[in-house]
């Protein structure tokens, strides 16, 4: 029996709806809801760096997932990051692929580019967190990082925070920051800041989207009642975490595998108790409260969950089938040794 699968290049993924942030937010929130009802299998990602025995120049991530409920989709995300690409600018730093399988026959049904999906779902996770944890009348966001996630973060915050009026944007590459601000001209006011303190101080929402391995956000810059979003492992000083009244993560099971995480480091030192770290799924499902008053400081930190990629990939695959997108590939004409 011939087995076919759908191959979706990046253009197909976009044509199927990958840039629809409103829909991506809906799907991402559904993942956290299903996770809270134990309908998702999402083991910690496997990570390794190469070359062996040297400072890693490339990293690879394997993320197998099963999403139950009415989705019923197993799949895997294969992700990779290259320092060489980041330096040369000839290729994206991160290159990702998503594979979806049939839950019964286990045949692969789709292979698709995962780069745009990664960028959208990463910011959407923060967007869902902001929906529950940001100040009700947040007007100013201070963003550090004008890369790919900086772009999608603006998209997500615009969608979930209707009161947002202004974004203060900072990046080491001022040209990149200027270009990103130009992309959103006429949609929201973006002011370029020449340093992190100016961008962060006084902001109702602080968001960091960088590749930094050293903290650069000081606790005294975070005002009372703000929400802090940390998309990398260690962008805020320990004092920011300790100052937060609520600490929420996408998945503690994922994050505690990450030695670089400032939250994980504080737990290991004994200065932070695991029970004081909540998964976003508990907030979405109502077993833990979101923001409770205007003065509390809330923090969301993300490690990245493959289940977000798979639910979006499943949706885009179904949309592609409806729209006639993608290319049919044959895995075999007749299986050997059945």
JSON list of N, CA and C in Angstrom, two decimals, residues 42-116:
[
{"chain": "A", "resi": 42, "resn": "UNK", "atom": "N", "xyz": [4.56, 15.48, 27.04]},
{"chain": "A", "resi": 42, "resn": "UNK", "atom": "CA", "xyz": [5.57, 16.41, 26.55]},
{"chain": "A", "resi": 42, "resn": "UNK", "atom": "C", "xyz": [6.84, 16.26, 27.39]},
{"chain": "A", "resi": 43, "resn": "UNK", "atom": "N", "xyz": [7.59, 15.18, 27.17]},
{"chain": "A", "resi": 43, "resn": "UNK", "atom": "CA", "xyz": [8.79, 14.95, 27.99]},
{"chain": "A", "resi": 43, "resn": "UNK", "atom": "C", "xyz": [9.83, 16.05, 27.76]},
{"chain": "A", "resi": 44, "resn": "UNK", "atom": "N", "xyz": [10.74, 16.23, 28.73]},
{"chain": "A", "resi": 44, "resn": "UNK", "atom": "CA", "xyz": [11.79, 17.24, 28.54]},
{"chain": "A", "resi": 44, "resn": "UNK", "atom": "C", "xyz": [12.57, 16.99, 27.26]},
{"chain": "A", "resi": 45, "resn": "UNK", "atom": "N", "xyz": [12.91, 18.08, 26.58]},
{"chain": "A", "resi": 45, "resn": "UNK", "atom": "CA", "xyz": [13.62, 17.98, 25.32]},
{"chain": "A", "resi": 45, "resn": "UNK", "atom": "C", "xyz": [15.03, 17.41, 25.51]},
{"chain": "A", "resi": 46, "resn": "UNK", "atom": "N", "xyz": [15.49, 16.67, 24.50]},
{"chain": "A", "resi": 46, "resn": "UNK", "atom": "CA", "xyz": [16.86, 16.19, 24.48]},
{"chain": "A", "resi": 46, "resn": "UNK", "atom": "C", "xyz": [17.71, 17.23, 23.77]},
{"chain": "A", "resi": 47, "resn": "UNK", "atom": "N", "xyz": [18.84, 17.58, 24.38]},
{"chain": "A", "resi": 47, "resn": "UNK", "atom": "CA", "xyz": [19.70, 18.65, 23.84]},
{"chain": "A", "resi": 47, "resn": "UNK", "atom": "C", "xyz": [21.14, 18.16, 23.80]},
{"chain": "A", "resi": 48, "resn": "UNK", "atom": "N", "xyz": [21.82, 18.44, 22.70]},
{"chain": "A", "resi": 48, "resn": "UNK", "atom": "CA", "xyz": [23.27, 18.23, 22.67]},
{"chain": "A", "resi": 48, "resn": "UNK", "atom": "C", "xyz": [23.93, 19.27, 21.78]},
{"chain": "A", "resi": 49, "resn": "UNK", "atom": "N", "xyz": [25.22, 19.53, 22.07]},
{"chain": "A", "resi": 49, "resn": "UNK", "atom": "CA", "xyz": [25.99, 20.49, 21.30]},
{"chain": "A", "resi": 49, "resn": "UNK", "atom": "C", "xyz": [27.18, 19.82, 20.64]},
{"chain": "A", "resi": 50, "resn": "UNK", "atom": "N", "xyz": [27.60, 20.34, 19.50]},
{"chain": "A", "resi": 50, "resn": "UNK", "atom": "CA", "xyz": [28.76, 19.82, 18.79]},
{"chain": "A", "resi": 50, "resn": "UNK", "atom": "C", "xyz": [29.65, 20.99, 18.35]},
{"chain": "A", "resi": 51, "resn": "UNK", "atom": "N", "xyz": [30.97, 20.75, 18.12]},
{"chain": "A", "resi": 51, "resn": "UNK", "atom": "CA", "xyz": [31.70, 19.48, 18.12]},
{"chain": "A", "resi": 51, "resn": "UNK", "atom": "C", "xyz": [31.87, 18.90, 19.53]},
{"chain": "A", "resi": 52, "resn": "UNK", "atom": "N", "xyz": [32.18, 17.62, 19.60]},
{"chain": "A", "resi": 52, "resn": "UNK", "atom": "CA", "xyz": [32.41, 16.94, 20.87]},
{"chain": "A", "resi": 52, "resn": "UNK", "atom": "C", "xyz": [33.72, 17.44, 21.49]},
{"chain": "A", "resi": 53, "resn": "UNK", "atom": "N", "xyz": [33.66, 17.75, 22.76]},
{"chain": "A", "resi": 53, "resn": "UNK", "atom": "CA", "xyz": [34.87, 18.14, 23.48]},
{"chain": "A", "resi": 53, "resn": "UNK", "atom": "C", "xyz": [35.30, 19.56, 23.28]},
{"chain": "A", "resi": 54, "resn": "UNK", "atom": "N", "xyz": [34.53, 20.35, 22.56]},
{"chain": "A", "resi": 54, "resn": "UNK", "atom": "CA", "xyz": [34.87, 21.74, 22.32]},
{"chain": "A", "resi": 54, "resn": "UNK", "atom": "C", "xyz": [33.70, 22.64, 22.69]},
{"chain": "A", "resi": 55, "resn": "UNK", "atom": "N", "xyz": [33.92, 23.94, 22.64]},
{"chain": "A", "resi": 55, "resn": "UNK", "atom": "CA", "xyz": [32.82, 24.88, 22.83]},
{"chain": "A", "resi": 55, "resn": "UNK", "atom": "C", "xyz": [31.80, 24.66, 21.72]},
{"chain": "A", "resi": 56, "resn": "UNK", "atom": "N", "xyz": [30.55, 24.31, 22.06]},
{"chain": "A", "resi": 56, "resn": "UNK", "atom": "CA", "xyz": [29.57, 23.98, 21.03]},
{"chain": "A", "resi": 56, "resn": "UNK", "atom": "C", "xyz": [29.33, 25.14, 20.06]},
{"chain": "A", "resi": 57, "resn": "UNK", "atom": "N", "xyz": [29.35, 24.82, 18.79]},
{"chain": "A", "resi": 57, "resn": "UNK", "atom": "CA", "xyz": [29.05, 25.80, 17.75]},
{"chain": "A", "resi": 57, "resn": "UNK", "atom": "C", "xyz": [27.64, 25.58, 17.20]},
{"chain": "A", "resi": 58, "resn": "UNK", "atom": "N", "xyz": [27.12, 24.38, 17.40]},
{"chain": "A", "resi": 58, "resn": "UNK", "atom": "CA", "xyz": [25.76, 24.06, 16.97]},
{"chain": "A", "resi": 58, "resn": "UNK", "atom": "C", "xyz": [25.07, 23.27, 18.07]},
{"chain": "A", "resi": 59, "resn": "UNK", "atom": "N", "xyz": [23.78, 23.51, 18.23]},
{"chain": "A", "resi": 59, "resn": "UNK", "atom": "CA", "xyz": [22.97, 22.77, 19.20]},
{"chain": "A", "resi": 59, "resn": "UNK", "atom": "C", "xyz": [21.78, 22.13, 18.50]},
{"chain": "A", "resi": 60, "resn": "UNK", "atom": "N", "xyz": [21.39, 20.95, 18.96]},
{"chain": "A", "resi": 60, "resn": "UNK", "atom": "CA", "xyz": [20.27, 20.23, 18.39]},
{"chain": "A", "resi": 60, "resn": "UNK", "atom": "C", "xyz": [19.30, 19.83, 19.50]},
{"chain": "A", "resi": 61, "resn": "UNK", "atom": "N", "xyz": [18.00, 19.93, 19.19]},
{"chain": "A", "resi": 61, "resn": "UNK", "atom": "CA", "xyz": [16.96, 19.70, 20.18]},
{"chain": "A", "resi": 61, "resn": "UNK", "atom": "C", "xyz": [15.92, 18.74, 19.61]},
{"chain": "A", "resi": 62, "resn": "UNK", "atom": "N", "xyz": [15.61, 17.70, 20.36]},
{"chain": "A", "resi": 62, "resn": "UNK", "atom": "CA", "xyz": [14.58, 16.75, 19.95]},
{"chain": "A", "resi": 62, "resn": "UNK", "atom": "C", "xyz": [13.40, 16.85, 20.90]},
{"chain": "A", "resi": 63, "resn": "UNK", "atom": "N", "xyz": [12.18, 17.07, 20.36]},
{"chain": "A", "resi": 63, "resn": "UNK", "atom": "CA", "xyz": [11.01, 17.32, 21.19]},
{"chain": "A", "resi": 63, "resn": "UNK", "atom": "C", "xyz": [9.83, 16.45, 20.77]},
{"chain": "A", "resi": 64, "resn": "UNK", "atom": "N", "xyz": [9.73, 15.21, 21.26]},
{"chain": "A", "resi": 64, "resn": "UNK", "atom": "CA", "xyz": [8.58, 14.36, 20.94]},
{"chain": "A", "resi": 64, "resn": "UNK", "atom": "C", "xyz": [7.37, 14.75, 21.77]},
{"chain": "A", "resi": 65, "resn": "UNK", "atom": "N", "xyz": [6.18, 14.63, 21.18]},
{"chain": "A", "resi": 65, "resn": "UNK", "atom": "CA", "xyz": [4.96, 15.13, 21.84]},
{"chain": "A", "resi": 65, "resn": "UNK", "atom": "C", "xyz": [3.76, 14.27, 21.44]},
{"chain": "A", "resi": 66, "resn": "UNK", "atom": "N", "xyz": [2.82, 14.14, 22.36]},
{"chain": "A", "resi": 66, "resn": "UNK", "atom": "CA", "xyz": [1.48, 13.66, 22.00]},
{"chain": "A", "resi": 66, "resn": "UNK", "atom": "C", "xyz": [0.46, 14.61, 22.60]},
{"chain": "A", "resi": 67, "resn": "UNK", "atom": "N", "xyz": [-0.47, 15.07, 21.78]},
{"chain": "A", "resi": 67, "resn": "UNK", "atom": "CA", "xyz": [-1.57, 15.93, 22.24]},
{"chain": "A", "resi": 67, "resn": "UNK", "atom": "C", "xyz": [-2.86, 15.14, 22.13]},
{"chain": "A", "resi": 68, "resn": "UNK", "atom": "N", "xyz": [-3.51, 14.94, 23.27]},
{"chain": "A", "resi": 68, "resn": "UNK", "atom": "CA", "xyz": [-4.75, 14.18, 23.30]},
{"chain": "A", "resi": 68, "resn": "UNK", "atom": "C", "xyz": [-5.97, 15.05, 23.07]},
{"chain": "A", "resi": 69, "resn": "UNK", "atom": "N", "xyz": [-7.03, 14.73, 23.79]},
{"chain": "A", "resi": 69, "resn": "UNK", "atom": "CA", "xyz": [-8.28, 15.48, 23.62]},
{"chain": "A", "resi": 69, "resn": "UNK", "atom": "C", "xyz": [-8.81, 15.35, 22.21]},
{"chain": "A", "resi": 70, "resn": "UNK", "atom": "N", "xyz": [-9.40, 16.42, 21.69]},
{"chain": "A", "resi": 70, "resn": "UNK", "atom": "CA", "xyz": [-9.95, 16.36, 20.34]},
{"chain": "A", "resi": 70, "resn": "UNK", "atom": "C", "xyz": [-8.89, 16.57, 19.26]},
{"chain": "A", "resi": 71, "resn": "UNK", "atom": "N", "xyz": [-7.62, 16.78, 19.68]},
{"chain": "A", "resi": 71, "resn": "UNK", "atom": "CA", "xyz": [-6.54, 16.95, 18.71]},
{"chain": "A", "resi": 71, "resn": "UNK", "atom": "C", "xyz": [-5.99, 15.59, 18.29]},
{"chain": "A", "resi": 72, "resn": "UNK", "atom": "N", "xyz": [-5.62, 14.76, 19.27]},
{"chain": "A", "resi": 72, "resn": "UNK", "atom": "CA", "xyz": [-5.19, 13.38, 19.02]},
{"chain": "A", "resi": 72, "resn": "UNK", "atom": "C", "xyz": [-4.06, 13.32, 17.98]},
{"chain": "A", "resi": 73, "resn": "UNK", "atom": "N", "xyz": [-2.96, 14.01, 18.30]},
{"chain": "A", "resi": 73, "resn": "UNK", "atom": "CA", "xyz": [-1.87, 14.08, 17.32]},
{"chain": "A", "resi": 73, "resn": "UNK", "atom": "C", "xyz": [-0.51, 13.84, 17.97]},
{"chain": "A", "resi": 74, "resn": "UNK", "atom": "N", "xyz": [0.19, 12.79, 17.55]},
{"chain": "A", "resi": 74, "resn": "UNK", "atom": "CA", "xyz": [1.59, 12.63, 17.93]},
{"chain": "A", "resi": 74, "resn": "UNK", "atom": "C", "xyz": [2.49, 13.34, 16.91]},
{"chain": "A", "resi": 75, "resn": "UNK", "atom": "N", "xyz": [3.62, 13.81, 17.37]},
{"chain": "A", "resi": 75, "resn": "UNK", "atom": "CA", "xyz": [4.54, 14.46, 16.46]},
{"chain": "A", "resi": 75, "resn": "UNK", "atom": "C", "xyz": [5.86, 14.75, 17.14]},
{"chain": "A", "resi": 76, "resn": "UNK", "atom": "N", "xyz": [6.78, 15.30, 16.38]},
{"chain": "A", "resi": 76, "resn": "UNK", "atom": "CA", "xyz": [8.08, 15.65, 16.93]},
{"chain": "A", "resi": 76, "resn": "UNK", "atom": "C", "xyz": [8.61, 16.91, 16.25]},
{"chain": "A", "resi": 77, "resn": "UNK", "atom": "N", "xyz": [9.26, 17.72, 17.04]},
{"chain": "A", "resi": 77, "resn": "UNK", "atom": "CA", "xyz": [9.96, 18.89, 16.50]},
{"chain": "A", "resi": 77, "resn": "UNK", "atom": "C", "xyz": [11.46, 18.61, 16.59]},
{"chain": "A", "resi": 78, "resn": "UNK", "atom": "N", "xyz": [12.15, 18.82, 15.48]},
{"chain": "A", "resi": 78, "resn": "UNK", "atom": "CA", "xyz": [13.61, 18.70, 15.43]},
{"chain": "A", "resi": 78, "resn": "UNK", "atom": "C", "xyz": [14.14, 20.10, 15.18]},
{"chain": "A", "resi": 79, "resn": "UNK", "atom": "N", "xyz": [14.81, 20.64, 16.19]},
{"chain": "A", "resi": 79, "resn": "UNK", "atom": "CA", "xyz": [15.26, 22.02, 16.13]},
{"chain": "A", "resi": 79, "resn": "UNK", "atom": "C", "xyz": [16.78, 22.09, 16.22]},
{"chain": "A", "resi": 80, "resn": "UNK", "atom": "N", "xyz": [17.34, 23.13, 15.64]},
{"chain": "A", "resi": 80, "resn": "UNK", "atom": "CA", "xyz": [18.79, 23.30, 15.68]},
{"chain": "A", "resi": 80, "resn": "UNK", "atom": "C", "xyz": [19.15, 24.78, 15.67]},
{"chain": "A", "resi": 81, "resn": "UNK", "atom": "N", "xyz": [20.27, 25.10, 16.30]},
{"chain": "A", "resi": 81, "resn": "UNK", "atom": "CA", "xyz": [20.76, 26.48, 16.33]},
{"chain": "A", "resi": 81, "resn": "UNK", "atom": "C", "xyz": [22.24, 26.50, 15.97]},
{"chain": "A", "resi": 82, "resn": "UNK", "atom": "N", "xyz": [22.64, 27.49, 15.19]},
{"chain": "A", "resi": 82, "resn": "UNK", "atom": "CA", "xyz": [24.01, 27.59, 14.71]},
{"chain": "A", "resi": 82, "resn": "UNK", "atom": "C", "xyz": [24.61, 28.95, 15.06]},
{"chain": "A", "resi": 83, "resn": "UNK", "atom": "N", "xyz": [25.72, 28.95, 15.80]},
{"chain": "A", "resi": 83, "resn": "UNK", "atom": "CA", "xyz": [26.42, 30.20, 16.08]},
{"chain": "A", "resi": 83, "resn": "UNK", "atom": "C", "xyz": [27.02, 30.78, 14.80]},
{"chain": "A", "resi": 84, "resn": "UNK", "atom": "N", "xyz": [27.44, 29.89, 13.90]},
{"chain": "A", "resi": 84, "resn": "UNK", "atom": "CA", "xyz": [28.01, 30.34, 12.62]},
{"chain": "A", "resi": 84, "resn": "UNK", "atom": "C", "xyz": [26.98, 31.14, 11.84]},
{"chain": "A", "resi": 85, "resn": "UNK", "atom": "N", "xyz": [25.75, 30.62, 11.78]},
{"chain": "A", "resi": 85, "resn": "UNK", "atom": "CA", "xyz": [24.69, 31.34, 11.07]},
{"chain": "A", "resi": 85, "resn": "UNK", "atom": "C", "xyz": [24.43, 32.70, 11.69]},
{"chain": "A", "resi": 86, "resn": "UNK", "atom": "N", "xyz": [24.48, 32.73, 13.03]},
{"chain": "A", "resi": 86, "resn": "UNK", "atom": "CA", "xyz": [24.22, 33.99, 13.72]},
{"chain": "A", "resi": 86, "resn": "UNK", "atom": "C", "xyz": [25.30, 35.03, 13.39]},
{"chain": "A", "resi": 87, "resn": "UNK", "atom": "N", "xyz": [26.53, 34.58, 13.23]},
{"chain": "A", "resi": 87, "resn": "UNK", "atom": "CA", "xyz": [27.63, 35.50, 12.93]},
{"chain": "A", "resi": 87, "resn": "UNK", "atom": "C", "xyz": [27.61, 35.98, 11.49]},
{"chain": "A", "resi": 88, "resn": "UNK", "atom": "N", "xyz": [27.38, 35.04, 10.55]},
{"chain": "A", "resi": 88, "resn": "UNK", "atom": "CA", "xyz": [27.45, 35.40, 9.14]},
{"chain": "A", "resi": 88, "resn": "UNK", "atom": "C", "xyz": [26.20, 36.09, 8.64]},
{"chain": "A", "resi": 89, "resn": "UNK", "atom": "N", "xyz": [25.05, 35.72, 9.21]},
{"chain": "A", "resi": 89, "resn": "UNK", "atom": "CA", "xyz": [23.80, 36.29, 8.74]},
{"chain": "A", "resi": 89, "resn": "UNK", "atom": "C", "xyz": [23.33, 35.73, 7.42]},
{"chain": "A", "resi": 90, "resn": "UNK", "atom": "N", "xyz": [24.00, 34.67, 6.93]},
{"chain": "A", "resi": 90, "resn": "UNK", "atom": "CA", "xyz": [23.63, 34.07, 5.65]},
{"chain": "A", "resi": 90, "resn": "UNK", "atom": "C", "xyz": [22.42, 33.14, 5.77]},
{"chain": "A", "resi": 91, "resn": "UNK", "atom": "N", "xyz": [22.24, 32.57, 6.94]},
{"chain": "A", "resi": 91, "resn": "UNK", "atom": "CA", "xyz": [21.12, 31.67, 7.21]},
{"chain": "A", "resi": 91, "resn": "UNK", "atom": "C", "xyz": [20.53, 32.00, 8.58]},
{"chain": "A", "resi": 92, "resn": "UNK", "atom": "N", "xyz": [19.29, 31.61, 8.85]},
{"chain": "A", "resi": 92, "resn": "UNK", "atom": "CA", "xyz": [18.73, 31.83, 10.18]},
{"chain": "A", "resi": 92, "resn": "UNK", "atom": "C", "xyz": [19.54, 31.10, 11.24]},
{"chain": "A", "resi": 93, "resn": "UNK", "atom": "N", "xyz": [19.63, 31.70, 12.43]},
{"chain": "A", "resi": 93, "resn": "UNK", "atom": "CA", "xyz": [20.35, 31.03, 13.51]},
{"chain": "A", "resi": 93, "resn": "UNK", "atom": "C", "xyz": [19.68, 29.72, 13.88]},
{"chain": "A", "resi": 94, "resn": "UNK", "atom": "N", "xyz": [18.35, 29.71, 13.92]},
{"chain": "A", "resi": 94, "resn": "UNK", "atom": "CA", "xyz": [17.59, 28.50, 14.25]},
{"chain": "A", "resi": 94, "resn": "UNK", "atom": "C", "xyz": [16.87, 27.96, 13.03]},
{"chain": "A", "resi": 95, "resn": "UNK", "atom": "N", "xyz": [17.02, 26.66, 12.80]},
{"chain": "A", "resi": 95, "resn": "UNK", "atom": "CA", "xyz": [16.33, 26.00, 11.69]},
{"chain": "A", "resi": 95, "resn": "UNK", "atom": "C", "xyz": [15.59, 24.79, 12.26]},
{"chain": "A", "resi": 96, "resn": "UNK", "atom": "N", "xyz": [14.27, 24.79, 12.10]},
{"chain": "A", "resi": 96, "resn": "UNK", "atom": "CA", "xyz": [13.42, 23.79, 12.75]},
{"chain": "A", "resi": 96, "resn": "UNK", "atom": "C", "xyz": [12.55, 23.04, 11.73]},
{"chain": "A", "resi": 97, "resn": "UNK", "atom": "N", "xyz": [12.25, 21.78, 12.05]},
{"chain": "A", "resi": 97, "resn": "UNK", "atom": "CA", "xyz": [11.35, 20.96, 11.26]},
{"chain": "A", "resi": 97, "resn": "UNK", "atom": "C", "xyz": [10.32, 20.32, 12.18]},
{"chain": "A", "resi": 98, "resn": "UNK", "atom": "N", "xyz": [9.13, 20.09, 11.66]},
{"chain": "A", "resi": 98, "resn": "UNK", "atom": "CA", "xyz": [8.06, 19.43, 12.42]},
{"chain": "A", "resi": 98, "resn": "UNK", "atom": "C", "xyz": [7.56, 18.23, 11.63]},
{"chain": "A", "resi": 99, "resn": "UNK", "atom": "N", "xyz": [7.41, 17.10, 12.32]},
{"chain": "A", "resi": 99, "resn": "UNK", "atom": "CA", "xyz": [6.86, 15.88, 11.71]},
{"chain": "A", "resi": 99, "resn": "UNK", "atom": "C", "xyz": [5.60, 15.49, 12.47]},
{"chain": "A", "resi": 100, "resn": "UNK", "atom": "N", "xyz": [4.51, 15.27, 11.75]},
{"chain": "A", "resi": 100, "resn": "UNK", "atom": "CA", "xyz": [3.25, 14.82, 12.35]},
{"chain": "A", "resi": 100, "resn": "UNK", "atom": "C", "xyz": [2.99, 13.38, 11.92]},
{"chain": "A", "resi": 101, "resn": "UNK", "atom": "N", "xyz": [2.45, 12.57, 12.84]},
{"chain": "A", "resi": 101, "resn": "UNK", "atom": "CA", "xyz": [2.16, 11.17, 12.53]},
{"chain": "A", "resi": 101, "resn": "UNK", "atom": "C", "xyz": [0.70, 10.85, 12.78]},
{"chain": "A", "resi": 102, "resn": "UNK", "atom": "N", "xyz": [0.24, 9.78, 12.13]},
{"chain": "A", "resi": 102, "resn": "UNK", "atom": "CA", "xyz": [-1.10, 9.26, 12.38]},
{"chain": "A", "resi": 102, "resn": "UNK", "atom": "C", "xyz": [-1.08, 8.53, 13.72]},
{"chain": "A", "resi": 103, "resn": "UNK", "atom": "N", "xyz": [-2.06, 8.77, 14.62]},
{"chain": "A", "resi": 103, "resn": "UNK", "atom": "CA", "xyz": [-2.02, 8.14, 15.95]},
{"chain": "A", "resi": 103, "resn": "UNK", "atom": "C", "xyz": [-2.29, 6.64, 15.95]},
{"chain": "A", "resi": 104, "resn": "UNK", "atom": "N", "xyz": [-2.89, 6.11, 14.88]},
{"chain": "A", "resi": 104, "resn": "UNK", "atom": "CA", "xyz": [-3.24, 4.69, 14.84]},
{"chain": "A", "resi": 104, "resn": "UNK", "atom": "C", "xyz": [-2.25, 3.89, 14.00]},
{"chain": "A", "resi": 105, "resn": "UNK", "atom": "N", "xyz": [-2.05, 4.30, 12.75]},
{"chain": "A", "resi": 105, "resn": "UNK", "atom": "CA", "xyz": [-1.14, 3.55, 11.87]},
{"chain": "A", "resi": 105, "resn": "UNK", "atom": "C", "xyz": [0.31, 3.97, 12.07]},
{"chain": "A", "resi": 106, "resn": "UNK", "atom": "N", "xyz": [0.54, 5.06, 12.76]},
{"chain": "A", "resi": 106, "resn": "UNK", "atom": "CA", "xyz": [1.83, 5.68, 13.04]},
{"chain": "A", "resi": 106, "resn": "UNK", "atom": "C", "xyz": [2.57, 6.13, 11.78]},
{"chain": "A", "resi": 107, "resn": "UNK", "atom": "N", "xyz": [1.89, 6.17, 10.65]},
{"chain": "A", "resi": 107, "resn": "UNK", "atom": "CA", "xyz": [2.51, 6.67, 9.43]},
{"chain": "A", "resi": 107, "resn": "UNK", "atom": "C", "xyz": [2.70, 8.18, 9.54]},
{"chain": "A", "resi": 108, "resn": "UNK", "atom": "N", "xyz": [3.80, 8.71, 9.01]},
{"chain": "A", "resi": 108, "resn": "UNK", "atom": "CA", "xyz": [3.95, 10.16, 8.97]},
{"chain": "A", "resi": 108, "resn": "UNK", "atom": "C", "xyz": [2.94, 10.74, 7.98]},
{"chain": "A", "resi": 109, "resn": "UNK", "atom": "N", "xyz": [2.28, 11.83, 8.38]},
{"chain": "A", "resi": 109, "resn": "UNK", "atom": "CA", "xyz": [1.30, 12.45, 7.50]},
{"chain": "A", "resi": 109, "resn": "UNK", "atom": "C", "xyz": [1.78, 13.80, 6.97]},
{"chain": "A", "resi": 110, "resn": "UNK", "atom": "N", "xyz": [2.74, 14.42, 7.67]},
{"chain": "A", "resi": 110, "resn": "UNK", "atom": "CA", "xyz": [3.23, 15.72, 7.22]},
{"chain": "A", "resi": 110, "resn": "UNK", "atom": "C", "xyz": [4.62, 15.99, 7.75]},
{"chain": "A", "resi": 111, "resn": "UNK", "atom": "N", "xyz": [5.40, 16.68, 6.93]},
{"chain": "A", "resi": 111, "resn": "UNK", "atom": "CA", "xyz": [6.69, 17.25, 7.33]},
{"chain": "A", "resi": 111, "resn": "UNK", "atom": "C", "xyz": [6.64, 18.71, 6.91]},
{"chain": "A", "resi": 112, "resn": "UNK", "atom": "N", "xyz": [6.98, 19.59, 7.83]},
{"chain": "A", "resi": 112, "resn": "UNK", "atom": "CA", "xyz": [6.88, 21.02, 7.49]},
{"chain": "A", "resi": 112, "resn": "UNK", "atom": "C", "xyz": [7.99, 21.84, 8.12]},
{"chain": "A", "resi": 113, "resn": "UNK", "atom": "N", "xyz": [8.27, 22.96, 7.49]},
{"chain": "A", "resi": 113, "resn": "UNK", "atom": "CA", "xyz": [9.19, 23.93, 8.07]},
{"chain": "A", "resi": 113, "resn": "UNK", "atom": "C", "xyz": [8.62, 24.41, 9.40]},
{"chain": "A", "resi": 114, "resn": "UNK", "atom": "N", "xyz": [9.49, 24.54, 10.40]},
{"chain": "A", "resi": 114, "resn": "UNK", "atom": "CA", "xyz": [9.01, 24.94, 11.72]},
{"chain": "A", "resi": 114, "resn": "UNK", "atom": "C", "xyz": [9.52, 26.27, 12.21]},
{"chain": "A", "resi": 115, "resn": "UNK", "atom": "N", "xyz": [10.24, 27.00, 11.36]},
{"chain": "A", "resi": 115, "resn": "UNK", "atom": "CA", "xyz": [10.87, 28.23, 11.82]},
{"chain": "A", "resi": 115, "resn": "UNK", "atom": "C", "xyz": [9.87, 29.33, 12.17]},
{"chain": "A", "resi": 116, "resn": "UNK", "atom": "N", "xyz": [8.92, 29.57, 11.29]},
{"chain": "A", "resi": 116, "resn": "UNK", "atom": "CA", "xyz": [7.91, 30.60, 11.56]},
{"chain": "A", "resi": 116, "resn": "UNK", "atom": "C", "xyz": [7.02, 30.17, 12.72]}
]
